[in-house]
Coordinates of C-alpha atoms in Angstrom, one line a residue:
X503 CA 71.7 169.4 288.9
X504 CA 70.5 171.8 292.2
X505 CA 66.7 171.6 293.2
X506 CA 66.0 175.3 292.0
X507 CA 67.3 174.2 288.3
X508 CA 65.1 171.3 288.7
X509 CA 62.5 173.6 290.1
X510 CA 62.7 175.8 287.2
X511 CA 63.3 173.3 284.4
X512 CA 59.5 171.8 285.4
X513 CA 58.1 175.6 285.3
X514 CA 59.3 176.0 281.7
X515 CA 58.3 172.4 280.8
X516 CA 54.7 173.4 281.9
X517 CA 55.0 176.8 280.2
X518 CA 55.8 174.9 277.0
X519 CA 52.8 172.5 277.3
X520 CA 50.4 175.4 278.2
X521 CA 51.4 177.4 275.3
X522 CA 51.2 173.9 272.9
X523 CA 47.8 173.3 274.5
X524 CA 46.6 176.9 273.6
X525 CA 47.8 177.0 270.1
X526 CA 46.2 173.7 269.3
X527 CA 44.1 173.9 266.4
X528 CA 42.5 171.1 268.2
X529 CA 39.1 172.0 270.6
X530 CA 40.9 171.2 273.8
X531 CA 39.9 171.7 277.7
X532 CA 40.7 170.7 280.9
X533 CA 38.6 169.8 284.1
X534 CA 39.6 169.8 287.3
X535 CA 38.3 167.0 290.0
X536 CA 35.1 168.3 291.0
X537 CA 34.2 169.1 286.9
X538 CA 35.1 172.6 286.8
X539 CA 36.3 173.9 283.3
X540 CA 40.1 175.2 284.4
X541 CA 41.6 175.8 281.0
X542 CA 40.4 176.2 277.7
X543 CA 41.4 176.8 273.8
X544 CA 40.4 179.3 271.4
X545 CA 39.6 176.3 268.9
X546 CA 37.1 174.9 271.6
X547 CA 35.2 178.3 271.8
X548 CA 35.2 178.8 268.2
X549 CA 33.5 174.9 267.9
X550 CA 31.2 175.4 270.3
X551 CA 30.4 179.5 268.9
X552 CA 30.8 181.0 272.7
X553 CA 33.4 183.4 274.3
X554 CA 36.3 181.6 275.6
X555 CA 35.6 184.0 279.2
X556 CA 32.3 182.6 279.5
X557 CA 33.5 179.0 279.5
X558 CA 36.3 179.4 282.2
X559 CA 34.6 178.2 285.6
X560 CA 31.7 176.0 284.2
X561 CA 30.6 173.1 286.1
X562 CA 30.6 170.2 283.7
X563 CA 28.4 167.1 285.0
X564 CA 26.7 164.4 283.1
X565 CA 23.2 164.9 285.2
X566 CA 23.1 168.5 283.9
X567 CA 19.9 169.3 281.3
X568 CA 19.9 171.6 278.6
X569 CA 16.6 173.1 279.4
X570 CA 16.7 175.6 277.0
X571 CA 20.1 177.3 278.4
X572 CA 22.9 177.2 276.5
X573 CA 25.7 177.0 279.3
X574 CA 24.1 173.9 280.9
X575 CA 23.7 172.3 277.2
X576 CA 27.4 173.2 276.9
X577 CA 28.2 171.9 280.2
X578 CA 26.4 168.5 280.0
X579 CA 28.2 167.9 276.6
X580 CA 31.8 168.6 277.9
X581 CA 31.3 166.7 281.3
X582 CA 32.9 162.9 281.3
X583 CA 30.6 160.2 281.5
X584 CA 29.2 159.2 284.6
X585 CA 30.6 156.1 286.7
X586 CA 34.1 156.8 284.8
X587 CA 35.6 157.9 288.0
X588 CA 38.2 154.9 288.7
X589 CA 39.3 155.1 285.0
X590 CA 42.1 156.7 283.6
X591 CA 40.8 157.6 280.5
X592 CA 36.8 158.1 278.8
X593 CA 35.6 158.3 275.1
X594 CA 32.2 160.0 274.8
X595 CA 30.8 160.1 271.2
X596 CA 28.8 163.9 270.4
X597 CA 26.1 163.1 267.6
X598 CA 25.8 165.5 264.7
X599 CA 23.3 168.0 265.0
X600 CA 22.5 171.6 263.3
X601 CA 25.5 173.5 264.2
X602 CA 28.5 170.5 264.2
X603 CA 29.6 167.6 262.9
X604 CA 29.7 164.2 264.7
X605 CA 32.7 164.3 267.3
X606 CA 34.5 162.1 269.8
X607 CA 35.2 163.4 272.9
X608 CA 39.0 161.9 274.5
X609 CA 39.6 162.4 278.5
X610 CA 42.9 161.7 280.1
X611 CA 43.5 161.5 283.6
X612 CA 45.9 163.4 285.0
X613 CA 45.6 163.7 288.4
X614 CA 47.3 162.0 290.9
X615 CA 44.5 161.3 293.6
X616 CA 41.2 162.9 292.5
X617 CA 40.5 162.5 288.5
X618 CA 41.6 165.4 286.6
X619 CA 40.9 165.4 282.9
X620 CA 42.7 166.6 279.6
X621 CA 40.0 166.5 277.1
X622 CA 40.4 166.9 273.2
X623 CA 37.8 166.6 270.8
X624 CA 37.8 165.3 267.7
X625 CA 35.6 165.0 263.9
X626 CA 34.2 161.3 264.2
X627 CA 34.2 159.8 260.8
X628 CA 31.3 157.4 260.0
X629 CA 33.6 154.6 259.5
X630 CA 34.8 154.8 263.3
X631 CA 31.6 156.3 264.9
X632 CA 29.5 154.1 267.1
X633 CA 25.9 154.4 264.9
X634 CA 23.1 152.8 265.4
X635 CA 20.5 152.8 262.3
X636 CA 17.5 155.0 262.4
X637 CA 14.1 153.7 262.8
X638 CA 13.8 154.3 259.1
X639 CA 16.7 152.5 258.5
X640 CA 16.4 149.3 260.3
X641 CA 13.1 149.1 262.6
X642 CA 13.0 146.8 265.6
X643 CA 10.1 144.7 263.3
X644 CA 13.2 144.3 261.1
X645 CA 15.7 143.6 263.9
X646 CA 13.2 140.9 264.8
X647 CA 13.9 139.4 261.3
X648 CA 17.8 139.7 261.5
X649 CA 17.7 138.3 264.8
X650 CA 16.0 135.3 263.7
X651 CA 18.7 134.8 261.0
X652 CA 21.6 135.1 263.4
X653 CA 20.1 132.2 265.8
X654 CA 19.6 130.2 262.8
X655 CA 23.5 131.0 261.8
X656 CA 24.4 130.0 265.3
X657 CA 21.9 126.7 265.9
X658 CA 23.7 125.4 268.8
X659 CA 24.1 129.0 270.6
X660 CA 20.6 129.7 270.8
X661 CA 20.7 130.6 274.2
X662 CA 23.4 133.0 274.0
X663 CA 21.0 136.1 273.2
X664 CA 23.0 138.3 275.1
X665 CA 25.8 138.0 272.2
X666 CA 23.5 138.3 269.4
X667 CA 24.6 141.1 266.9
X668 CA 26.1 142.0 263.5
X669 CA 28.9 144.2 264.4
X670 CA 32.8 142.5 264.5
X671 CA 33.0 142.1 267.9
X672 CA 29.3 140.1 268.0
X673 CA 30.4 137.9 265.6
X674 CA 34.0 137.1 266.8
X675 CA 32.8 136.2 270.4
X676 CA 30.2 134.2 268.8
X677 CA 32.6 131.9 266.6
X678 CA 34.7 131.5 269.8
X679 CA 31.6 130.0 271.8
X680 CA 31.2 127.8 268.6
X681 CA 35.2 127.1 268.9
X682 CA 34.4 126.1 272.5
X683 CA 31.6 124.3 272.2
X684 CA 33.2 122.3 269.0
X685 CA 36.5 121.6 271.4
X686 CA 36.7 118.6 274.0
X687 CA 34.3 116.9 276.0
X688 CA 32.6 118.6 279.2
X689 CA 35.1 119.1 281.5
X690 CA 38.3 119.1 280.0
X691 CA 38.8 122.2 278.7
X692 CA 39.1 125.1 281.4
X693 CA 37.9 128.5 280.1
X694 CA 38.4 132.2 280.6
X695 CA 35.6 135.0 280.0
X696 CA 36.9 138.4 280.5
X697 CA 34.9 141.5 279.9
X698 CA 34.1 145.0 281.5
X699 CA 31.9 145.1 284.4
X700 CA 27.8 143.9 283.5
X701 CA 28.6 142.6 279.8
X702 CA 27.3 139.3 281.2
X703 CA 30.1 137.0 281.5
X704 CA 28.6 134.7 284.1
X705 CA 25.3 134.1 282.3
X706 CA 27.6 133.3 279.1
X707 CA 29.1 130.4 281.4
X708 CA 25.8 129.0 282.5
X709 CA 24.6 129.4 279.1
X710 CA 27.6 127.3 277.6
X711 CA 27.1 124.7 280.6
X712 CA 23.6 124.4 279.4
X713 CA 24.3 123.8 275.6
X714 CA 27.0 121.0 276.9
X715 CA 24.9 119.1 279.0
X716 CA 22.3 118.9 275.8
X717 CA 25.4 117.9 273.6
X718 CA 25.8 114.9 276.2
X719 CA 22.0 114.6 276.1
X720 CA 21.1 115.5 279.7
X721 CA 18.8 117.8 281.2
X722 CA 19.5 121.1 282.4
X723 CA 18.7 119.5 286.3
X724 CA 21.4 117.1 286.0
X725 CA 24.2 119.7 286.3
X726 CA 25.3 122.2 289.2
X727 CA 26.4 125.2 289.2
X728 CA 29.1 126.5 292.3
X729 CA 29.8 130.4 291.8
X730 CA 32.8 131.6 294.3
X731 CA 33.4 135.1 294.1
X732 CA 36.8 135.1 294.5
X733 CA 36.8 139.0 295.7
X734 CA 35.3 137.9 299.1
X735 CA 37.2 134.2 299.1
X736 CA 39.8 133.8 301.9
X737 CA 41.5 130.4 303.5
X738 CA 38.5 129.3 305.5
X739 CA 35.8 130.4 302.9
X740 CA 37.2 128.6 300.0
X741 CA 38.0 125.3 302.4
X742 CA 34.0 125.4 302.8
X743 CA 34.0 125.5 299.0
X744 CA 36.2 122.7 298.8
X745 CA 34.3 120.6 301.1
X746 CA 30.8 121.0 299.1
X747 CA 32.7 120.4 296.0
X748 CA 33.5 116.7 297.6
X749 CA 30.0 116.1 298.8
X750 CA 28.3 117.4 295.3
X751 CA 31.1 114.8 293.5
X752 CA 29.3 111.8 294.2
X753 CA 25.9 112.7 293.7
X754 CA 26.1 114.9 290.4
X755 CA 26.9 113.9 287.0
X756 CA 28.5 117.1 286.1
X757 CA 29.2 120.1 288.0
X758 CA 30.8 123.5 286.9
X759 CA 32.3 126.2 289.5
X760 CA 32.5 129.7 288.0
X761 CA 35.3 131.6 289.5
X762 CA 34.0 134.8 289.3
X763 CA 36.5 138.1 289.2
X764 CA 39.4 135.5 289.2
X765 CA 42.2 138.3 289.3
X766 CA 41.1 139.3 293.1
X767 CA 41.9 136.2 294.3
X768 CA 44.0 136.2 297.5
X769 CA 47.5 134.9 297.6
X770 CA 46.5 132.8 300.3
X771 CA 43.8 130.8 298.8
X772 CA 45.9 130.3 295.3
X773 CA 47.6 127.3 296.2
X774 CA 44.4 125.9 297.7
X775 CA 43.1 126.5 294.1
X776 CA 46.1 125.1 292.2
X777 CA 45.1 122.0 294.6
X778 CA 41.4 121.6 293.8
X779 CA 42.1 122.2 290.0
X780 CA 44.4 119.0 290.0
X781 CA 42.3 116.9 292.0
X782 CA 38.8 117.4 290.3
X783 CA 40.2 117.7 286.6
X784 CA 36.4 116.3 285.4
X785 CA 34.6 119.5 286.7
X786 CA 33.7 122.4 284.2
X787 CA 36.4 125.2 285.7
X788 CA 35.1 128.3 284.4
X789 CA 36.7 131.7 285.0
X790 CA 35.5 135.4 284.6
X791 CA 37.9 138.4 285.1
X792 CA 37.4 142.2 283.7
X793 CA 41.1 141.5 282.6
X794 CA 42.0 140.6 279.0
X795 CA 45.1 138.6 280.3
X796 CA 45.6 137.4 283.6
X797 CA 49.0 137.0 282.7
X798 CA 50.0 140.6 283.0
X799 CA 49.3 140.8 286.7
X800 CA 52.9 140.5 288.8
X801 CA 52.4 137.6 291.6
X802 CA 52.8 134.3 292.8
X803 CA 54.1 131.5 290.9
X804 CA 51.3 130.1 291.8
X805 CA 49.2 132.5 290.1
X806 CA 51.2 132.2 286.9
X807 CA 50.1 128.5 286.9
X808 CA 46.0 129.2 287.6
X809 CA 46.6 132.0 284.6
X810 CA 48.1 129.7 282.4
X811 CA 45.5 126.6 283.3
X812 CA 42.6 128.9 283.0
X813 CA 43.5 130.6 279.8
X814 CA 43.2 127.4 277.9
X815 CA 40.2 128.7 275.9
X816 CA 39.3 132.2 275.8
X817 CA 36.2 134.3 275.0
X818 CA 36.1 137.9 275.4
X819 CA 32.7 140.1 275.6
X820 CA 33.3 143.2 274.3
X821 CA 32.1 146.5 275.9
X822 CA 28.4 147.7 274.5
X823 CA 29.7 150.9 273.4
X824 CA 31.9 148.9 270.8
X825 CA 29.0 147.1 269.6
X826 CA 26.2 150.3 269.5
X827 CA 25.1 148.9 265.9
X828 CA 23.4 145.6 267.9
X829 CA 21.6 147.7 270.0
X830 CA 18.1 147.0 267.9
X831 CA 18.5 143.5 268.0
X832 CA 19.6 143.5 271.6
X833 CA 16.4 145.4 272.7
X834 CA 14.2 142.8 270.6
X835 CA 16.1 139.9 272.3
X836 CA 15.6 141.4 275.7
X837 CA 11.8 142.9 275.4
X838 CA 9.8 139.8 275.9
X839 CA 11.6 138.7 279.0
X840 CA 10.8 142.4 280.2
X841 CA 7.4 142.3 279.5
X842 CA 7.1 138.9 281.2
X843 CA 8.7 140.4 284.5
X844 CA 5.6 142.9 284.3
X845 CA 3.3 140.2 282.9
X846 CA 2.3 142.1 280.1
X847 CA 1.1 141.2 276.9
X848 CA 0.6 144.2 275.3
X849 CA 3.9 144.9 273.3
X850 CA 5.4 148.3 273.9
X851 CA 6.5 150.4 270.8
X852 CA 9.5 152.8 270.9
X853 CA 9.1 156.4 269.7
X854 CA 11.3 157.7 266.6
X855 CA 13.6 159.8 268.6
X856 CA 14.0 156.9 271.1
X857 CA 17.0 155.0 269.2
X858 CA 19.3 158.1 268.3
X859 CA 19.0 159.2 271.7
X860 CA 20.2 155.4 273.0
X861 CA 23.0 155.5 270.1
X862 CA 24.4 158.7 271.6
X863 CA 25.0 156.9 275.3
X864 CA 28.0 155.4 276.3
X865 CA 26.4 152.4 278.7
X866 CA 29.2 152.6 281.3
X867 CA 26.9 149.5 282.6
X868 CA 27.4 147.9 279.5
X869 CA 24.3 145.0 279.0
X870 CA 23.2 145.2 282.7
X871 CA 22.4 149.1 282.2
X872 CA 20.7 148.2 279.0
X873 CA 18.6 146.1 280.9
X874 CA 17.6 148.3 283.5
X875 CA 17.0 151.4 281.0
X876 CA 14.7 149.0 279.3
X877 CA 12.9 148.2 283.0
X878 CA 12.2 151.4 283.9
X879 CA 11.2 152.5 280.4
X880 CA 8.3 149.4 280.3
X881 CA 7.5 150.4 283.9
X882 CA 7.0 154.1 282.8
X883 CA 5.3 153.8 279.6
X884 CA 1.6 152.8 280.6
X885 CA 0.5 153.6 277.4
X886 CA 2.8 151.1 275.6
X887 CA 4.8 153.7 274.0
X888 CA 8.3 154.6 275.0
X889 CA 9.2 158.1 274.8
X890 CA 12.3 160.1 276.2
X891 CA 10.6 161.0 279.7
X892 CA 10.2 157.4 280.1
X893 CA 13.7 156.8 280.4
X894 CA 16.3 157.5 283.3
X895 CA 17.4 160.6 284.3
X896 CA 20.9 160.1 283.5
X897 CA 20.3 158.7 279.9
X898 CA 17.4 161.3 278.5
X899 CA 19.9 164.1 280.0
X900 CA 22.5 162.7 278.0
X901 CA 23.3 165.2 274.9
X902 CA 21.5 164.6 271.9
X903 CA 19.6 166.3 269.1
X904 CA 16.6 164.7 269.9
X905 CA 17.2 165.6 273.4
X906 CA 17.6 169.4 273.0
X907 CA 14.7 169.4 270.7
X908 CA 12.1 168.1 273.1
X909 CA 13.3 169.6 276.1
X910 CA 10.9 172.4 275.1
X911 CA 8.0 170.4 276.0
X912 CA 9.2 168.2 279.4
X913 CA 8.6 169.6 282.7
X914 CA 10.8 169.3 285.4
X915 CA 9.5 166.9 287.7
X916 CA 11.4 166.8 291.0
X917 CA 10.2 163.8 292.6
X918 CA 10.5 161.6 289.5
X919 CA 14.5 163.0 289.4
X920 CA 14.8 161.8 293.3
X921 CA 13.5 158.4 292.9
X922 CA 15.6 157.7 289.6
X923 CA 18.4 159.0 291.9
X924 CA 17.4 157.0 294.6
X925 CA 17.2 154.2 292.4
X926 CA 20.6 154.2 290.5
X927 CA 22.1 154.6 294.2
X928 CA 20.4 151.4 295.2
X929 CA 21.4 149.5 292.0
X930 CA 24.7 150.5 292.6
X931 CA 25.1 149.0 296.2
X932 CA 23.3 145.9 295.4
X933 CA 25.7 145.5 292.3
X934 CA 28.6 146.0 294.7
X935 CA 27.2 143.7 297.6
X936 CA 24.8 141.6 295.3
X937 CA 24.7 138.3 298.2
X938 CA 24.9 140.6 301.3
X939 CA 21.4 142.9 302.0
X940 CA 23.2 144.0 305.3
X941 CA 26.5 145.4 303.8
X942 CA 24.9 147.2 301.1
X943 CA 22.8 149.3 303.4
X944 CA 25.5 150.3 305.8
X945 CA 27.3 151.4 302.3
X946 CA 24.3 153.3 301.6
X947 CA 24.0 155.0 305.4
X948 CA 20.8 153.0 305.8
X949 CA 19.3 150.4 307.7
X950 CA 18.7 147.1 306.3
X951 CA 14.9 147.3 306.8
X952 CA 14.7 150.1 305.1
X953 CA 16.9 148.9 301.9
X954 CA 14.4 145.9 301.9
X955 CA 11.4 148.0 302.1
X956 CA 12.9 150.4 299.6
X957 CA 13.6 147.4 296.5
X958 CA 10.0 146.1 297.1
X959 CA 8.5 149.9 296.7
X960 CA 10.9 150.7 293.9
X961 CA 10.4 147.3 292.2
X962 CA 13.8 146.4 292.2
X963 CA 14.0 142.9 293.8
X964 CA 10.9 140.6 292.4
X965 CA 9.5 138.3 295.4
X966 CA 10.2 135.0 293.2
X967 CA 13.7 135.9 292.4
X968 CA 15.9 132.4 293.5
X969 CA 17.4 132.7 296.5
X970 CA 21.3 133.8 296.2
X971 CA 21.9 132.5 299.7
X972 CA 23.1 129.4 298.6
X973 CA 26.2 128.8 296.4
X974 CA 24.8 125.1 295.1
X975 CA 22.5 126.4 292.3
X976 CA 20.9 124.0 289.5
X977 CA 21.2 125.7 286.1
X978 CA 18.3 128.0 286.4
X979 CA 16.4 129.3 283.1
X980 CA 16.7 132.8 284.6
X981 CA 19.4 134.1 286.6
X982 CA 19.8 137.5 288.8
X983 CA 23.6 137.4 289.0
X984 CA 25.0 140.4 289.0
X985 CA 27.2 140.2 286.2
X986 CA 24.7 138.5 284.0
X987 CA 21.0 140.0 284.7
X988 CA 19.8 139.2 281.2
X989 CA 18.1 136.0 280.5
X990 CA 16.8 135.6 277.1
X991 CA 13.4 133.7 275.8
X992 CA 14.3 131.7 272.6
X993 CA 12.1 132.8 269.9
X994 CA 10.6 130.1 267.7
X995 CA 11.4 129.8 264.2

């Protein structure tokens, strides 16, 4: 086959694919890398009840508000979730409204470099939709009773409040933690904790360590934790870690090493890690990873040994979008700690439309983002009642029936929008460089002093927060680690 024949064959195949999409009875559309809608079929126009010509060229971005303009509401609804530029696919739930049933948008990245999205819209049946009980079905006061019942069901896991819930994912994860704690003595079982970013993997490791110490009748202060960011590790840095472990071994009764983001460990360090694993079997080795299975990576023989060793016990934490029904319980567990941070004793209530809006949001940042949203809402709700206007811009502009109904009464506040934008990007920088403020400032294109000043002015970093500079930490009551922003208070039963 000549080159011309191959070219003609590809052109014909492309034409057939476009015809199939155009004739499809399912709503289908394509967004280019800038978010512009470059293809739509008649099914999408009928589903939106607009003309097909008005859709082509529409700029679709998640941050657009409807502000009583139908085209902007449609653009926001069709946009992919924010922070999904590095993903291959995305899923976005659309709540039912007066004109359309609940639906699910599934997007597939078809770009080679910058992402272009091929999206289809499917009706979402109640059995698979991400649903949060409305306040009339399960109020936060009822959630408190359910939360207490769950803690009684798992008496040995009272510190793992990040995992509470009635969803199958939450129950499975709690059962895996119970199984791990019921296993061999401390230090005899390595552990792998997997899950997306922001699900609280490192905090789960710390909580399990605290429970193991209690099983041995030891106070939390008798244990030491060494967090190791594998993404930053080179040979000289890991040698420093080995020296630290060697120095602490004779002094510390129990020691845990958390290998954070183990899948990013450089090949030059893998042999050194294997030697450390063989040298100190009494240490509790815990690895966190965004990969469910470390063995899927093609790497050195050393990596195969490491992955087999660390996967002896495995706990997987599901993303928040897969356990939306746990939102009332998570808010009930989170709220006391957030109120304590603001030194507020007056309880905070949520307006009726809040839960439906939160249930429609995809939560790309998982539990960490949920806590940040709650902190923002408590800070803004000075009257003790959280309304939609008190939520961050990215959440309150996400399409929902309640948001559309209340936009008419909401004023556009430019200063507040810009503060939210600045706060969001500073939080991204701190999450990307959790222990290096200079690198975070450089990533943002500002000076370190300006970053520190804005952190204080925006209330993003408390002066009483524990230092991150030393990896030699005691088991804390509250951790500010970027992957485990949550630390819950125990509720007296």
